[in-house]
Coordinates of N, CA and C and ligand atoms in Angstrom, one line a residue:
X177 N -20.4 -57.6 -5.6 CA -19.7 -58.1 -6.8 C -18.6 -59.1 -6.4
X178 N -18.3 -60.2 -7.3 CA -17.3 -61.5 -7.1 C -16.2 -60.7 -7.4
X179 N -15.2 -61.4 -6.4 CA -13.6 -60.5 -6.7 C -13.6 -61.0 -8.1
X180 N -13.8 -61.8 -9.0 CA -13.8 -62.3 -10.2 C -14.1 -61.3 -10.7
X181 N -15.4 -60.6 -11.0 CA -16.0 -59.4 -11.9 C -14.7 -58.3 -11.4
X182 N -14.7 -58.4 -9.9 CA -13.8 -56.8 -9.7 C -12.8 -56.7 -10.8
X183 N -12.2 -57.8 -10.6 CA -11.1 -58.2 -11.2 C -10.9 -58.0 -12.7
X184 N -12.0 -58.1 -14.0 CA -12.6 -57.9 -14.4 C -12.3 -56.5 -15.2
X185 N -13.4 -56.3 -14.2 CA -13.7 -54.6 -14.2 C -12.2 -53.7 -14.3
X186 N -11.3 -54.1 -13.4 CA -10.2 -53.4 -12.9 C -9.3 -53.9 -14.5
X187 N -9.6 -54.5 -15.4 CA -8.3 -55.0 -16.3 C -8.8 -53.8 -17.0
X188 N -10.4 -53.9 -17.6 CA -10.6 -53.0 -18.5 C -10.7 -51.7 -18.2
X189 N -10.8 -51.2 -17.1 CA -10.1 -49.8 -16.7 C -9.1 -49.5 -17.0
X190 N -7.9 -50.5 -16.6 CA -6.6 -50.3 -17.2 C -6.3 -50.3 -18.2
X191 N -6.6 -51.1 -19.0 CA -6.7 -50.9 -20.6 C -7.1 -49.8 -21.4
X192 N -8.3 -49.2 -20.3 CA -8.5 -48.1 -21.5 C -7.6 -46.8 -21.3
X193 N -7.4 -47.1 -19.8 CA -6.4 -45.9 -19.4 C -5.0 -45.7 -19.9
X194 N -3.8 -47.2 -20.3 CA -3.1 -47.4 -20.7 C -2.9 -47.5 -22.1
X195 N -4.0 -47.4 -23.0 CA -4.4 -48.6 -24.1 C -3.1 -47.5 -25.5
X196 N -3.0 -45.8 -25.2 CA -2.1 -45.7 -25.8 C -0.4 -45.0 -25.5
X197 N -0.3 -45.8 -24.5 CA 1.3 -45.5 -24.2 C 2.1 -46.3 -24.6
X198 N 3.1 -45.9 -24.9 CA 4.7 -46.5 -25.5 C 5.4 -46.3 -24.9
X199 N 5.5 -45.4 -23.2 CA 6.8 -45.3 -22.6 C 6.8 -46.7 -21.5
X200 N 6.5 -47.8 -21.9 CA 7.0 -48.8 -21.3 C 6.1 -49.4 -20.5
X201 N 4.6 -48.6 -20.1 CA 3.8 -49.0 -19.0 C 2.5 -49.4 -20.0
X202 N 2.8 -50.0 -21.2 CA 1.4 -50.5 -21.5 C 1.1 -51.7 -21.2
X203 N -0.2 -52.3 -21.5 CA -1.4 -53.5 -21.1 C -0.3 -54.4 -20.7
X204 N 0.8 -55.0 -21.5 CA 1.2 -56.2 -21.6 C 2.8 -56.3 -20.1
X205 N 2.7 -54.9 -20.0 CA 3.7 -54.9 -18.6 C 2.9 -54.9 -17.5
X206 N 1.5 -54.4 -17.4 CA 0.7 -54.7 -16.5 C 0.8 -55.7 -16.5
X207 N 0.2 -56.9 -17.4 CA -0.3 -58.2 -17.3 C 0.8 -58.9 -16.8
X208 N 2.2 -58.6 -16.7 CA 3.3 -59.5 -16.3 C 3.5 -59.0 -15.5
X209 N 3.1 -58.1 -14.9 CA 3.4 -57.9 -13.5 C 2.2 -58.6 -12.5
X210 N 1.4 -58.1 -13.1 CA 0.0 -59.4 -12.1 C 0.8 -60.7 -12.2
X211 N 1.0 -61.4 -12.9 CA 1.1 -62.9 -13.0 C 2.3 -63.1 -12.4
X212 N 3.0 -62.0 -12.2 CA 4.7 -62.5 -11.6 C 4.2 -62.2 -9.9
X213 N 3.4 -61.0 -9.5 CA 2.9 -60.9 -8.1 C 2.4 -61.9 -7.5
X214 N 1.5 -62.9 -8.2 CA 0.4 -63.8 -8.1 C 1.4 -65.2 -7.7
X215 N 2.0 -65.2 -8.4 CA 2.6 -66.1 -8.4 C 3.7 -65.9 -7.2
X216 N 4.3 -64.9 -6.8 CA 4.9 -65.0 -5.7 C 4.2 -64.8 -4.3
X217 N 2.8 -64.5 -4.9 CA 2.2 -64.2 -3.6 C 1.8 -65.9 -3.1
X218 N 2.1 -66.6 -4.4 CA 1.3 -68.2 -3.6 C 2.7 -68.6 -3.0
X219 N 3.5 -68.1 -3.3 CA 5.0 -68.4 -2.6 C 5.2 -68.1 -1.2
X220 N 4.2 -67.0 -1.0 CA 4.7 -66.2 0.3 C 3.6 -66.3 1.2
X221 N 2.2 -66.6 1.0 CA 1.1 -67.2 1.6 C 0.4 -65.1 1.7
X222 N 0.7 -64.4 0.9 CA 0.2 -63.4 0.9 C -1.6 -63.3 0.6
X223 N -2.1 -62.5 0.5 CA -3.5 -62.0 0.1 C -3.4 -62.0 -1.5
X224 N -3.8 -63.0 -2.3 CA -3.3 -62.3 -3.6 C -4.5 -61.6 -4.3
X225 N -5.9 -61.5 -3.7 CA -6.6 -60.1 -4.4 C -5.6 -58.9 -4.6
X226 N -5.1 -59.0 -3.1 CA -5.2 -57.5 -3.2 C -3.7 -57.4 -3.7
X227 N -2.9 -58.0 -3.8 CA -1.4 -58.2 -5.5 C -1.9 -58.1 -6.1
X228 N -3.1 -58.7 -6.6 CA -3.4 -58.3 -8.0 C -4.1 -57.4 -8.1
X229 N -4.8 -56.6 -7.3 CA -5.8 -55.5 -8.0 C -4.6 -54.5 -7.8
X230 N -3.6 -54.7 -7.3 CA -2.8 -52.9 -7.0 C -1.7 -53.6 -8.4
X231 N -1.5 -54.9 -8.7 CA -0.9 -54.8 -9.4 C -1.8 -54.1 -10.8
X232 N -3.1 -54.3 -11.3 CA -3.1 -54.0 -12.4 C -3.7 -52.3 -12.1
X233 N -3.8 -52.3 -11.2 CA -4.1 -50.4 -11.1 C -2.6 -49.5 -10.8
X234 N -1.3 -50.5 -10.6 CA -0.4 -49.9 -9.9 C 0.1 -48.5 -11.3
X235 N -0.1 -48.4 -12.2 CA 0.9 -47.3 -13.3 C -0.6 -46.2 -14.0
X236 N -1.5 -47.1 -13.6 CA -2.6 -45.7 -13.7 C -2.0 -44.2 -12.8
X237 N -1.9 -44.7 -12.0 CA -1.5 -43.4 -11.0 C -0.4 -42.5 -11.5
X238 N 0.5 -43.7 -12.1 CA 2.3 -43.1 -12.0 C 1.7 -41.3 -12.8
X239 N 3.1 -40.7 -12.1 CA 2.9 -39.5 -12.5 C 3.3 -38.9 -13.6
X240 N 4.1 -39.6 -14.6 CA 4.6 -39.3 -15.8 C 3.1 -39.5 -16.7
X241 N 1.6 -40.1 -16.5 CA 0.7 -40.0 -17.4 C -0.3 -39.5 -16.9
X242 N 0.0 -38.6 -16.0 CA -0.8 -37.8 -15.3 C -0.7 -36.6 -15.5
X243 N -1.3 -35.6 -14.7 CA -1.2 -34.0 -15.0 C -0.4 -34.2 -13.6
X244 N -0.6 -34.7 -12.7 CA 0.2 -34.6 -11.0 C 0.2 -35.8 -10.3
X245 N 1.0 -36.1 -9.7 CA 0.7 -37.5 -8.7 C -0.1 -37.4 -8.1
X246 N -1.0 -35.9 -7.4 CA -2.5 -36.1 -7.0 C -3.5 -36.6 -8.2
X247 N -3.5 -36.1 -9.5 CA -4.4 -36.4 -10.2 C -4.2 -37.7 -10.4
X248 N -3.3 -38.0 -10.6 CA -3.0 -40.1 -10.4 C -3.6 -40.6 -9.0
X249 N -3.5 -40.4 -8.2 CA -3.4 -40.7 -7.0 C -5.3 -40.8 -7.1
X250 N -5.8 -39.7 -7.0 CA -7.5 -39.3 -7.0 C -8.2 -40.5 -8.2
X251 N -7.4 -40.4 -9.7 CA -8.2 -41.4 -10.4 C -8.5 -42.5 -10.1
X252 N -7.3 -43.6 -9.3 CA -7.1 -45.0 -8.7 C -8.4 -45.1 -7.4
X253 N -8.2 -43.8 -6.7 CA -9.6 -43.8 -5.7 C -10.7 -43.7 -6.0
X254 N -11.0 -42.9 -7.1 CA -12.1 -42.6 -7.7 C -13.0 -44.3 -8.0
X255 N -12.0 -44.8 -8.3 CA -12.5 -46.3 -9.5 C -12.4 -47.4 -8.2
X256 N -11.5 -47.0 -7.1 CA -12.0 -48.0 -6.2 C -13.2 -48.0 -5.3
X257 N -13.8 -46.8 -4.8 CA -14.7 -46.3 -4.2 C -15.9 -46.6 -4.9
X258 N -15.7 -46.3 -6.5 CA -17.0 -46.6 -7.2 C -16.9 -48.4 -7.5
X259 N -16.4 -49.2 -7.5 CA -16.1 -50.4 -7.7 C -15.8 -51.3 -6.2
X260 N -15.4 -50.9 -5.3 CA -15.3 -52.1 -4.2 C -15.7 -51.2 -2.8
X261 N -16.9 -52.3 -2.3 CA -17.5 -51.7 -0.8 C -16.9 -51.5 0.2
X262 N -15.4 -52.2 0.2 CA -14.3 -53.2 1.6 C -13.4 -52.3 1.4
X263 N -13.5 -50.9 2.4 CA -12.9 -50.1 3.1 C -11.3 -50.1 3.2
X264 N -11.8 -51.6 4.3 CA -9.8 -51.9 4.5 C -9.0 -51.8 3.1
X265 N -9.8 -53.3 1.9 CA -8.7 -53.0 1.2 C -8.9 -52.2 0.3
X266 N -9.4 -51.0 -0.3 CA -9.5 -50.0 -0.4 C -8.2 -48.8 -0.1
X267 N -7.9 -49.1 1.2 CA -7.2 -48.5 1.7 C -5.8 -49.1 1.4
X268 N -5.3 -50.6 1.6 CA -4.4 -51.6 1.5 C -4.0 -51.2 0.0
X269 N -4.7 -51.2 -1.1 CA -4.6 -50.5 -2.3 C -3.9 -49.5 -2.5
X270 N -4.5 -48.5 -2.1 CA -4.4 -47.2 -2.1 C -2.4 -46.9 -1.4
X271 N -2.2 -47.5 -0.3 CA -1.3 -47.6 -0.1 C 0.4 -48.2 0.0
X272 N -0.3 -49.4 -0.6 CA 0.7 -50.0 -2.4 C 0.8 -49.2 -3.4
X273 N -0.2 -48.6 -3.9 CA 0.1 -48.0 -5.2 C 0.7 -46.8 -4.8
X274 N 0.5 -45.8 -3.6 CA 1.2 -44.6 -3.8 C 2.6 -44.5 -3.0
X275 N 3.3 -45.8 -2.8 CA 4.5 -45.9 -2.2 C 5.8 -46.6 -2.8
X276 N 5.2 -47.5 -3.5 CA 5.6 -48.4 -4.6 C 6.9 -48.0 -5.8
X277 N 6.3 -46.9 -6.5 CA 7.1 -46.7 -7.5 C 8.9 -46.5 -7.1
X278 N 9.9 -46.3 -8.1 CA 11.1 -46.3 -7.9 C 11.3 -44.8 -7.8
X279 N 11.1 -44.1 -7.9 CA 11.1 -42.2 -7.9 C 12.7 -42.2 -7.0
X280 N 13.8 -42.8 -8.0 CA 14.8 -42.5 -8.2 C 15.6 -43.2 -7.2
X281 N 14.7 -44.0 -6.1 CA 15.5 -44.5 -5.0 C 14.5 -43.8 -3.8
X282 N 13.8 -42.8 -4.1 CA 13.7 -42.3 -2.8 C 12.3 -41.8 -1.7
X283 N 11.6 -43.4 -2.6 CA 10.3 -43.2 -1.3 C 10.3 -44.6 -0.3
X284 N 9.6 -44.4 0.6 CA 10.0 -45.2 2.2 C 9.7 -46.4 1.7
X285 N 10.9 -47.8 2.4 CA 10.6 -49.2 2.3 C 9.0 -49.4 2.1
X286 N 8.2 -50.6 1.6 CA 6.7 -51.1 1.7 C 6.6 -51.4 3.3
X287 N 5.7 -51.4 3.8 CA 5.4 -51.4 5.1 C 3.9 -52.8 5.1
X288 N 3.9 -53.7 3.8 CA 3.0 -54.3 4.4 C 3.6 -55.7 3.0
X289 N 3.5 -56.9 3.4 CA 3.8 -58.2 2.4 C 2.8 -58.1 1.0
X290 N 1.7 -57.6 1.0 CA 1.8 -57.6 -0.3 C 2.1 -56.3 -1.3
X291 N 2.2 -55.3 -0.7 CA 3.0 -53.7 -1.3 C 4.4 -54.4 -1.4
X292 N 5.1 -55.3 -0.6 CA 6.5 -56.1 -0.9 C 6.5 -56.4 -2.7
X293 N 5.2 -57.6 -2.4 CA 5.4 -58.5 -3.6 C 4.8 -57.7 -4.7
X294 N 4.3 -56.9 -4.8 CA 4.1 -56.5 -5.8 C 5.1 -55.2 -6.6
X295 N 5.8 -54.6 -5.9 CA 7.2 -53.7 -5.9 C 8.2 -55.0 -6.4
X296 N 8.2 -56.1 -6.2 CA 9.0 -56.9 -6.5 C 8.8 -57.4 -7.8
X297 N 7.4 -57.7 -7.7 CA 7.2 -58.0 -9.3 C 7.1 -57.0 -10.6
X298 N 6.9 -55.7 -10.3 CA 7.2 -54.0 -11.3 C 8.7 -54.1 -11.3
X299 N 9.3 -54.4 -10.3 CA 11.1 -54.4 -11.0 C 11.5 -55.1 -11.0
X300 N 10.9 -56.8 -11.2 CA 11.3 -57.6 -12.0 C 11.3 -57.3 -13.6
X301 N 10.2 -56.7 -14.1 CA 10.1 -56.6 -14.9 C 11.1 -55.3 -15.4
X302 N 11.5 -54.3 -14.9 CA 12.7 -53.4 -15.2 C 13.5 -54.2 -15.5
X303 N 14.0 -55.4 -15.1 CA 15.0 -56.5 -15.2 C 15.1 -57.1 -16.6
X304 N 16.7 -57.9 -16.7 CA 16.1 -58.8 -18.0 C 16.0 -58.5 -19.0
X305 N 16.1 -59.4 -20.1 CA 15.6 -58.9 -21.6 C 14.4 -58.0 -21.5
X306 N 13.5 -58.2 -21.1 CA 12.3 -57.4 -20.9 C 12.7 -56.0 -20.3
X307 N 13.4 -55.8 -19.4 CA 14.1 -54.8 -18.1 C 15.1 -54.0 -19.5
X308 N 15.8 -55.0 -20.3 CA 16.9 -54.2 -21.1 C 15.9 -53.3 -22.5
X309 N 14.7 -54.3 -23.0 CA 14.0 -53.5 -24.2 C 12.9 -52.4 -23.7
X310 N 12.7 -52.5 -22.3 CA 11.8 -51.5 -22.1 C 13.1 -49.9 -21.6
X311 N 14.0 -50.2 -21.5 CA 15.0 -49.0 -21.2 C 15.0 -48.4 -22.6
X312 N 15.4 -48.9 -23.7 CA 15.5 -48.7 -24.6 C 14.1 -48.0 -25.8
X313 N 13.0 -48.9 -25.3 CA 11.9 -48.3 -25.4 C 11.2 -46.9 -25.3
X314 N 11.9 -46.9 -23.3 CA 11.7 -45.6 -23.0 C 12.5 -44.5 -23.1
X315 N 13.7 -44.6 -23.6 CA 14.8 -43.8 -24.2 C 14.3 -42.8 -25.4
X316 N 13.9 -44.0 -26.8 CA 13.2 -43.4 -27.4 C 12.0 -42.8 -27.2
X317 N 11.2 -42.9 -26.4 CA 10.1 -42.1 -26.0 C 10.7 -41.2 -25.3
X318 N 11.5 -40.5 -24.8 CA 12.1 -39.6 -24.4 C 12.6 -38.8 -25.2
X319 N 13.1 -39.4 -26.3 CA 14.1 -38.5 -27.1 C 15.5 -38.7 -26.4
X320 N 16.0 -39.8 -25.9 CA 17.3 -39.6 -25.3 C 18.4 -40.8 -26.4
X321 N 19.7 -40.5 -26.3 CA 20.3 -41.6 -26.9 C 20.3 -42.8 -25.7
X322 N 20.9 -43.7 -27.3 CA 20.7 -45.0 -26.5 C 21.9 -45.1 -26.0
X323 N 23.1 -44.4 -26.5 CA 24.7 -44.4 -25.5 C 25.5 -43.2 -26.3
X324 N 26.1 -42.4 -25.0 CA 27.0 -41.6 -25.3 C 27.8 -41.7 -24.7
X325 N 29.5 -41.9 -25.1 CA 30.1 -42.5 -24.1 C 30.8 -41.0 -23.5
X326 N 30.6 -40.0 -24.1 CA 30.7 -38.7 -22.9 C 29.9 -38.3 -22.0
X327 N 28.6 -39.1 -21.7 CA 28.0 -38.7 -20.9 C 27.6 -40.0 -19.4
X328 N 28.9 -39.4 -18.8 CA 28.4 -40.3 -17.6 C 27.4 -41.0 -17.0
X329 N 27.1 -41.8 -16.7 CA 26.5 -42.0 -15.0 C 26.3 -41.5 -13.9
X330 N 25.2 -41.0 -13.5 CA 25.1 -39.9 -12.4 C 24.6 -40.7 -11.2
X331 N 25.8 -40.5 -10.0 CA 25.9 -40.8 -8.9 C 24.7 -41.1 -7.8
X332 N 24.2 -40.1 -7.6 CA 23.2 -40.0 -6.5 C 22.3 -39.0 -7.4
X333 N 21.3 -39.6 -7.4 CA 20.1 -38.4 -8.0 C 18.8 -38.2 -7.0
X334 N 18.6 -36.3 -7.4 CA 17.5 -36.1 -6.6 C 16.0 -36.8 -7.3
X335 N 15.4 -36.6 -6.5 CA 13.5 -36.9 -7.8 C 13.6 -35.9 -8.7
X336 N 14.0 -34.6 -8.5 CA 13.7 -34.2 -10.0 C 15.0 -34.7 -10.9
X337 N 16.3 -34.7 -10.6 CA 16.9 -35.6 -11.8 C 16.9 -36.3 -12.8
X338 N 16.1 -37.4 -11.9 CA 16.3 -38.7 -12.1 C 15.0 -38.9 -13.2
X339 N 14.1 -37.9 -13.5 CA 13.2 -37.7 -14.6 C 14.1 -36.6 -15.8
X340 N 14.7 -36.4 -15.3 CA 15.2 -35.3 -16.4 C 15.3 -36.0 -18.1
X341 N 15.9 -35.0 -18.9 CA 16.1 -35.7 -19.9 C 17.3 -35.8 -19.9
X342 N 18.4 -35.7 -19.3 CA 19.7 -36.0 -20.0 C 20.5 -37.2 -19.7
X343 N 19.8 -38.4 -19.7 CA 20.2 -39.5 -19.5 C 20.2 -40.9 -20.6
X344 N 20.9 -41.4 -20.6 CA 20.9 -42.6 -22.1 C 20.6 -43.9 -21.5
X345 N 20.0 -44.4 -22.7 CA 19.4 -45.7 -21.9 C 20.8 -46.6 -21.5
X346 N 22.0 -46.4 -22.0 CA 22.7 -47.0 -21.1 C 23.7 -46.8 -19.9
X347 N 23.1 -45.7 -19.5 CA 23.6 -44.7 -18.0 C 22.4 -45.5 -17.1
X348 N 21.1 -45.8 -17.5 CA 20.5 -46.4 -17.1 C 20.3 -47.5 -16.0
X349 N 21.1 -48.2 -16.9 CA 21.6 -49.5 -16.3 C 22.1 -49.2 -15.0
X350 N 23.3 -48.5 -14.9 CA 23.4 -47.8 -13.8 C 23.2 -47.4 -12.6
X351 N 22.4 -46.2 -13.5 CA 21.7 -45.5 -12.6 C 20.0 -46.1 -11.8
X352 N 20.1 -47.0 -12.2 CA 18.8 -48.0 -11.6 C 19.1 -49.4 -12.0
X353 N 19.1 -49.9 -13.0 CA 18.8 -51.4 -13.1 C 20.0 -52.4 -12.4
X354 N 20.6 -52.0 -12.2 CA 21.8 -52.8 -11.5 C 21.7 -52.5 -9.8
X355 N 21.0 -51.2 -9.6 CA 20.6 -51.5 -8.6 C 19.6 -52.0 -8.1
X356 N 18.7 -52.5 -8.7 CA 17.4 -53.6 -8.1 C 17.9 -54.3 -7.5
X357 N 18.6 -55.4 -7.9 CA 19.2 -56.7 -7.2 C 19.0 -56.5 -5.6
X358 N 19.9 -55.9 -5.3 CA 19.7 -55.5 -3.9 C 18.7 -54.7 -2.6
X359 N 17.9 -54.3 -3.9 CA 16.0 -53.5 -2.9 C 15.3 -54.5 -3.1
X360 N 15.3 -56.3 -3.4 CA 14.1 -56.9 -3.7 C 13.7 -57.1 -2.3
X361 N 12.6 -57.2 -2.0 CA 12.3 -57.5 -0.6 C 11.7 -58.9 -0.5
X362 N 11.5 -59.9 -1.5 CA 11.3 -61.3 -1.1 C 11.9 -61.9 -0.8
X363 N 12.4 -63.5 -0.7 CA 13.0 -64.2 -1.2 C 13.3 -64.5 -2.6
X364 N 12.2 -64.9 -3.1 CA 11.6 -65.8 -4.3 C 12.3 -64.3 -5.6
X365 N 11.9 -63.3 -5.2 CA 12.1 -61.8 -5.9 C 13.5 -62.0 -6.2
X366 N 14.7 -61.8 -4.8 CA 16.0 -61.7 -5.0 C 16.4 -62.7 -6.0
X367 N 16.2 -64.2 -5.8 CA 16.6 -65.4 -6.3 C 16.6 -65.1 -7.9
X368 N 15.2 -64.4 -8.3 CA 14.6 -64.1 -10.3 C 15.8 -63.0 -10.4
X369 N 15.6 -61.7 -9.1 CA 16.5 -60.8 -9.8 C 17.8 -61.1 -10.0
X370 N 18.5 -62.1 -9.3 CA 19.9 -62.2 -9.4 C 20.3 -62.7 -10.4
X371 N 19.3 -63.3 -11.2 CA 19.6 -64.0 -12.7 C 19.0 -62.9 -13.5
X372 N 18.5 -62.8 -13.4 CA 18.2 -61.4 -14.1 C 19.5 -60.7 -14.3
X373 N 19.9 -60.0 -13.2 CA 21.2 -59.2 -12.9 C 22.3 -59.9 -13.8
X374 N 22.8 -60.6 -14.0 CA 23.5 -61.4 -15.0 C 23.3 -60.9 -16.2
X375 N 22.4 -61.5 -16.4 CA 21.7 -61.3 -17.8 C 22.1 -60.3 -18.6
X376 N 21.8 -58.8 -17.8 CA 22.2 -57.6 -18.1 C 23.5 -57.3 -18.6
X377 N 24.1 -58.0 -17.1 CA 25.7 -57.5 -17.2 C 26.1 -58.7 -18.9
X378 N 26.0 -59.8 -18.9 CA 26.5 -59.9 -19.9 C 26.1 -58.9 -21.5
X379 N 25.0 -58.8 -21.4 CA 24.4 -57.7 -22.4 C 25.1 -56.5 -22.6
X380 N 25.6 -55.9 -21.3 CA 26.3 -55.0 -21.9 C 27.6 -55.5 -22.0
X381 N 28.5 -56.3 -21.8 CA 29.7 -57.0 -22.5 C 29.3 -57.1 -23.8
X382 N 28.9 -57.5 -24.1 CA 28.6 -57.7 -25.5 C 28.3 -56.0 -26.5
X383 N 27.7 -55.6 -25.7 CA 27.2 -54.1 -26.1 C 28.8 -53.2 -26.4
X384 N 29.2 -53.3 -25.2 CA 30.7 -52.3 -25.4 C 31.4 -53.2 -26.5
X385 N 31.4 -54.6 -26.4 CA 32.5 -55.1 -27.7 C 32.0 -54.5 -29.3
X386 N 31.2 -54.7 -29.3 CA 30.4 -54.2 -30.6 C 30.7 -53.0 -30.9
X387 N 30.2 -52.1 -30.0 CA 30.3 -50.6 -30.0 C 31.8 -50.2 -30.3
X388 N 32.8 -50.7 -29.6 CA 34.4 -50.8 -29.9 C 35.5 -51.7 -31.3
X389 N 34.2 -52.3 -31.4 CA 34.4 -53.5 -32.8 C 35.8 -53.8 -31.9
X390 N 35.6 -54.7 -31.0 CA 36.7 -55.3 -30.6 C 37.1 -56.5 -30.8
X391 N 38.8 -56.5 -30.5 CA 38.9 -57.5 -31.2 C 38.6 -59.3 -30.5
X392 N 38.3 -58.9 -29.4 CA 37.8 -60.3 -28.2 C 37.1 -60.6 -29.4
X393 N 35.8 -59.9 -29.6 CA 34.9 -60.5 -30.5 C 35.2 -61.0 -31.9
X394 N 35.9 -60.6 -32.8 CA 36.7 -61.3 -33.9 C 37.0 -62.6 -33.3
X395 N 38.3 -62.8 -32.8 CA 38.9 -63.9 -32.2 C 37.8 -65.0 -31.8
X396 N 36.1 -64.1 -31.1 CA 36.1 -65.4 -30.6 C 35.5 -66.0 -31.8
X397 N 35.1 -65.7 -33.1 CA 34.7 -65.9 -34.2 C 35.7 -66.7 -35.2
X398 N 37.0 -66.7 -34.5 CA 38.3 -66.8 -35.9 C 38.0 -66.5 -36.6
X399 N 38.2 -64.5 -36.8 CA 38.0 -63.9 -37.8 C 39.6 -63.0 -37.5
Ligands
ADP1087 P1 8.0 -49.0 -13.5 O1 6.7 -49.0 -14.2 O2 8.7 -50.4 -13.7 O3 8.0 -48.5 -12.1 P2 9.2 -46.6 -14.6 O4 8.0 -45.8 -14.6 O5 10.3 -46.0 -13.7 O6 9.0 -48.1 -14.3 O7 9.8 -46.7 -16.0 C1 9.3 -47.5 -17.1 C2 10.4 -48.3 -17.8 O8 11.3 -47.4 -18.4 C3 11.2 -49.1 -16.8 O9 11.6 -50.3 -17.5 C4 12.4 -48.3 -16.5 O10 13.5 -49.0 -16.1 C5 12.6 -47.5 -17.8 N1 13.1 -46.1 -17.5 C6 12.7 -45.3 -16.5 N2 13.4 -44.1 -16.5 C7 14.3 -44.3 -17.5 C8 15.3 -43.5 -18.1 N3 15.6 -42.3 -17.6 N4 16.0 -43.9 -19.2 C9 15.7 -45.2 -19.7 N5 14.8 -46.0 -19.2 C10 14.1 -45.6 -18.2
NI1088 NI1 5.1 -50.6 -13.5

C-alpha cells in the first residue's frame, strides 16, 4: 500500500475512533497536530511519515478513552500490524505514541527526533488561544469550575493527581500550561511556544481584572 492510502486509512480510523469526544482530543486537534508536526518536521529534516502517522494515531491510545493504557496501547497495534508490513516503523510508532503524553510531567524524555517533534506539536496545541479554549473545554467535561480562587495550585503532582477531579481550568495554567515553554524539545517548537506563553499570561491579566472588576480596567476605558 502507498504511504498515501496508509495515510488515508489512518485519518479514518481516527475519526471513527474520536468522532464523539468533547474532552478536547477530537478530529480537528488531531488534524492540527499533524500539520504543525509536518511542518516542523520539514524544519528539522525529520522522517515525516512517521510524524504524521503517530501524530494522527497519537490520542487513540490516550488512557482517559480507554478502559486501560494497555487497551489503548493494543488498539494502535492492532491497526498498525493489520495496515503496515515495515516492522521498524511499526515499532518507531508504537514508541512515540506510548511515551509521548504529558501524564503530569512524569514519563521519560522522547529518545528519537520524530517522538521530539511530534510531543512538540500535541503541546503546542495545549498552548494559545487554542491551549486556553481546550482547558476550559476540558474543565467542563470534567465537571470542574473554571476558577475558584480558594482552591490553589498544586505544586508537584503524582499521575494519579494530576487526573483527579479537583482542579479548575485555571489552576491549570499552572499546573501544566506555563510549564510547556520550557519541555519543548525543538528549536522551531520553543520559538511558537514562547509566543504562545505570552499569549496566556496576558489572558489571564485580563481574566483576574474582570473577575475583580478592577479598576486598571475602568481607567483604561475612561470610565
Ligand atoms: P494532549 O492531548 O494535548 O496530550 P491531555 O490529554 O492532557 O492533552 O488533555 C487534553 C486537553 O485538556 C489539553 O488541552 C489539556 O491541557 C487540557 N487538560 C488536561 N487536563 C486538564 C485539567 N485537569 N484541567 C483542565 N484542562 C485539562
Ligand atoms: Ni493530543
Amino acid at each position: 500500500m502507498s504511504s498515501c492510502a496508509i495515510m488515508d486509512r489512518a485519518e479514518q480510523f481516527v475519526k471513527e475512533q474520536l468522532q464523539n469526544d468533547s474532552s478536547g482530543h477530537d478530529w480537528w486537534h488531531i488534524d492540527r497536530v499533524r500539520k504543525m508536526a509536518v511542518k516542523i518536521a520539514k524544519k528539522e529534516g525529520a522522517n515525516e511519515f512517521v510524524c504524521e502517522l503517530a501524530s494522527l494515531l497519537h490520542d487513540v491510545a490516550d488512557e482517559k478513552l480507554n478502559s486501560s493504557k494497555e487497551a489503548g496501547f493494543n488498539k494502535v497495534y492492532g491497526w498498525l500490524e493489520t495496515n503496515l508490513v515495515d516492522v521498524h516503523t511499526i515499532n518507531e510508532v508504537l514508541n512515540i505514541i506510548s511515551t509521548m503524553s504529558y501524564n503530569g510531567g512524569h514519563n521519560p524524555p522522547m529518545n528519537t527526533l520524530e517522538g521530539q517533534i511530534v510531543q512538540d506539536a500535541d503541546r503546542l496545541d495545549a498552548m494559545g488561544a487554542i491551549g486556553i479554549a481546550r482547558t476550559f473545554a476540558y474543565a467542563g467535561w470534567k465537571g470542574q469550575f473554571m476558577y475558584d480562587p480558594d482552591n490553589k495550585p498544586r505544586d508537584d503532582l503524582s499521575e494519579e493527581n494530576y487526573r483527579d477531579t479537583k482542579g479548575t481550568a485555571i489552576n491549570h495554567f499552572y499546573e501544566k500550561l506555563f510549564k510547556l515553554k520550557g519541555l519543548m524539545n525543538t528549536e522551531w517548537g520553543k520559538k511558537i511556544a514562547s509566543y504562545r506563553h505570552q499569549y496566556m499570561e496576558c489572558y489571564l491579566l485580563q481574566f483576574y481584572k474582570e473577575w475583580e472588576s478592577a479598576d486598571e480596567e475602568l481607567e483604561d476605558l475612561n470610565l
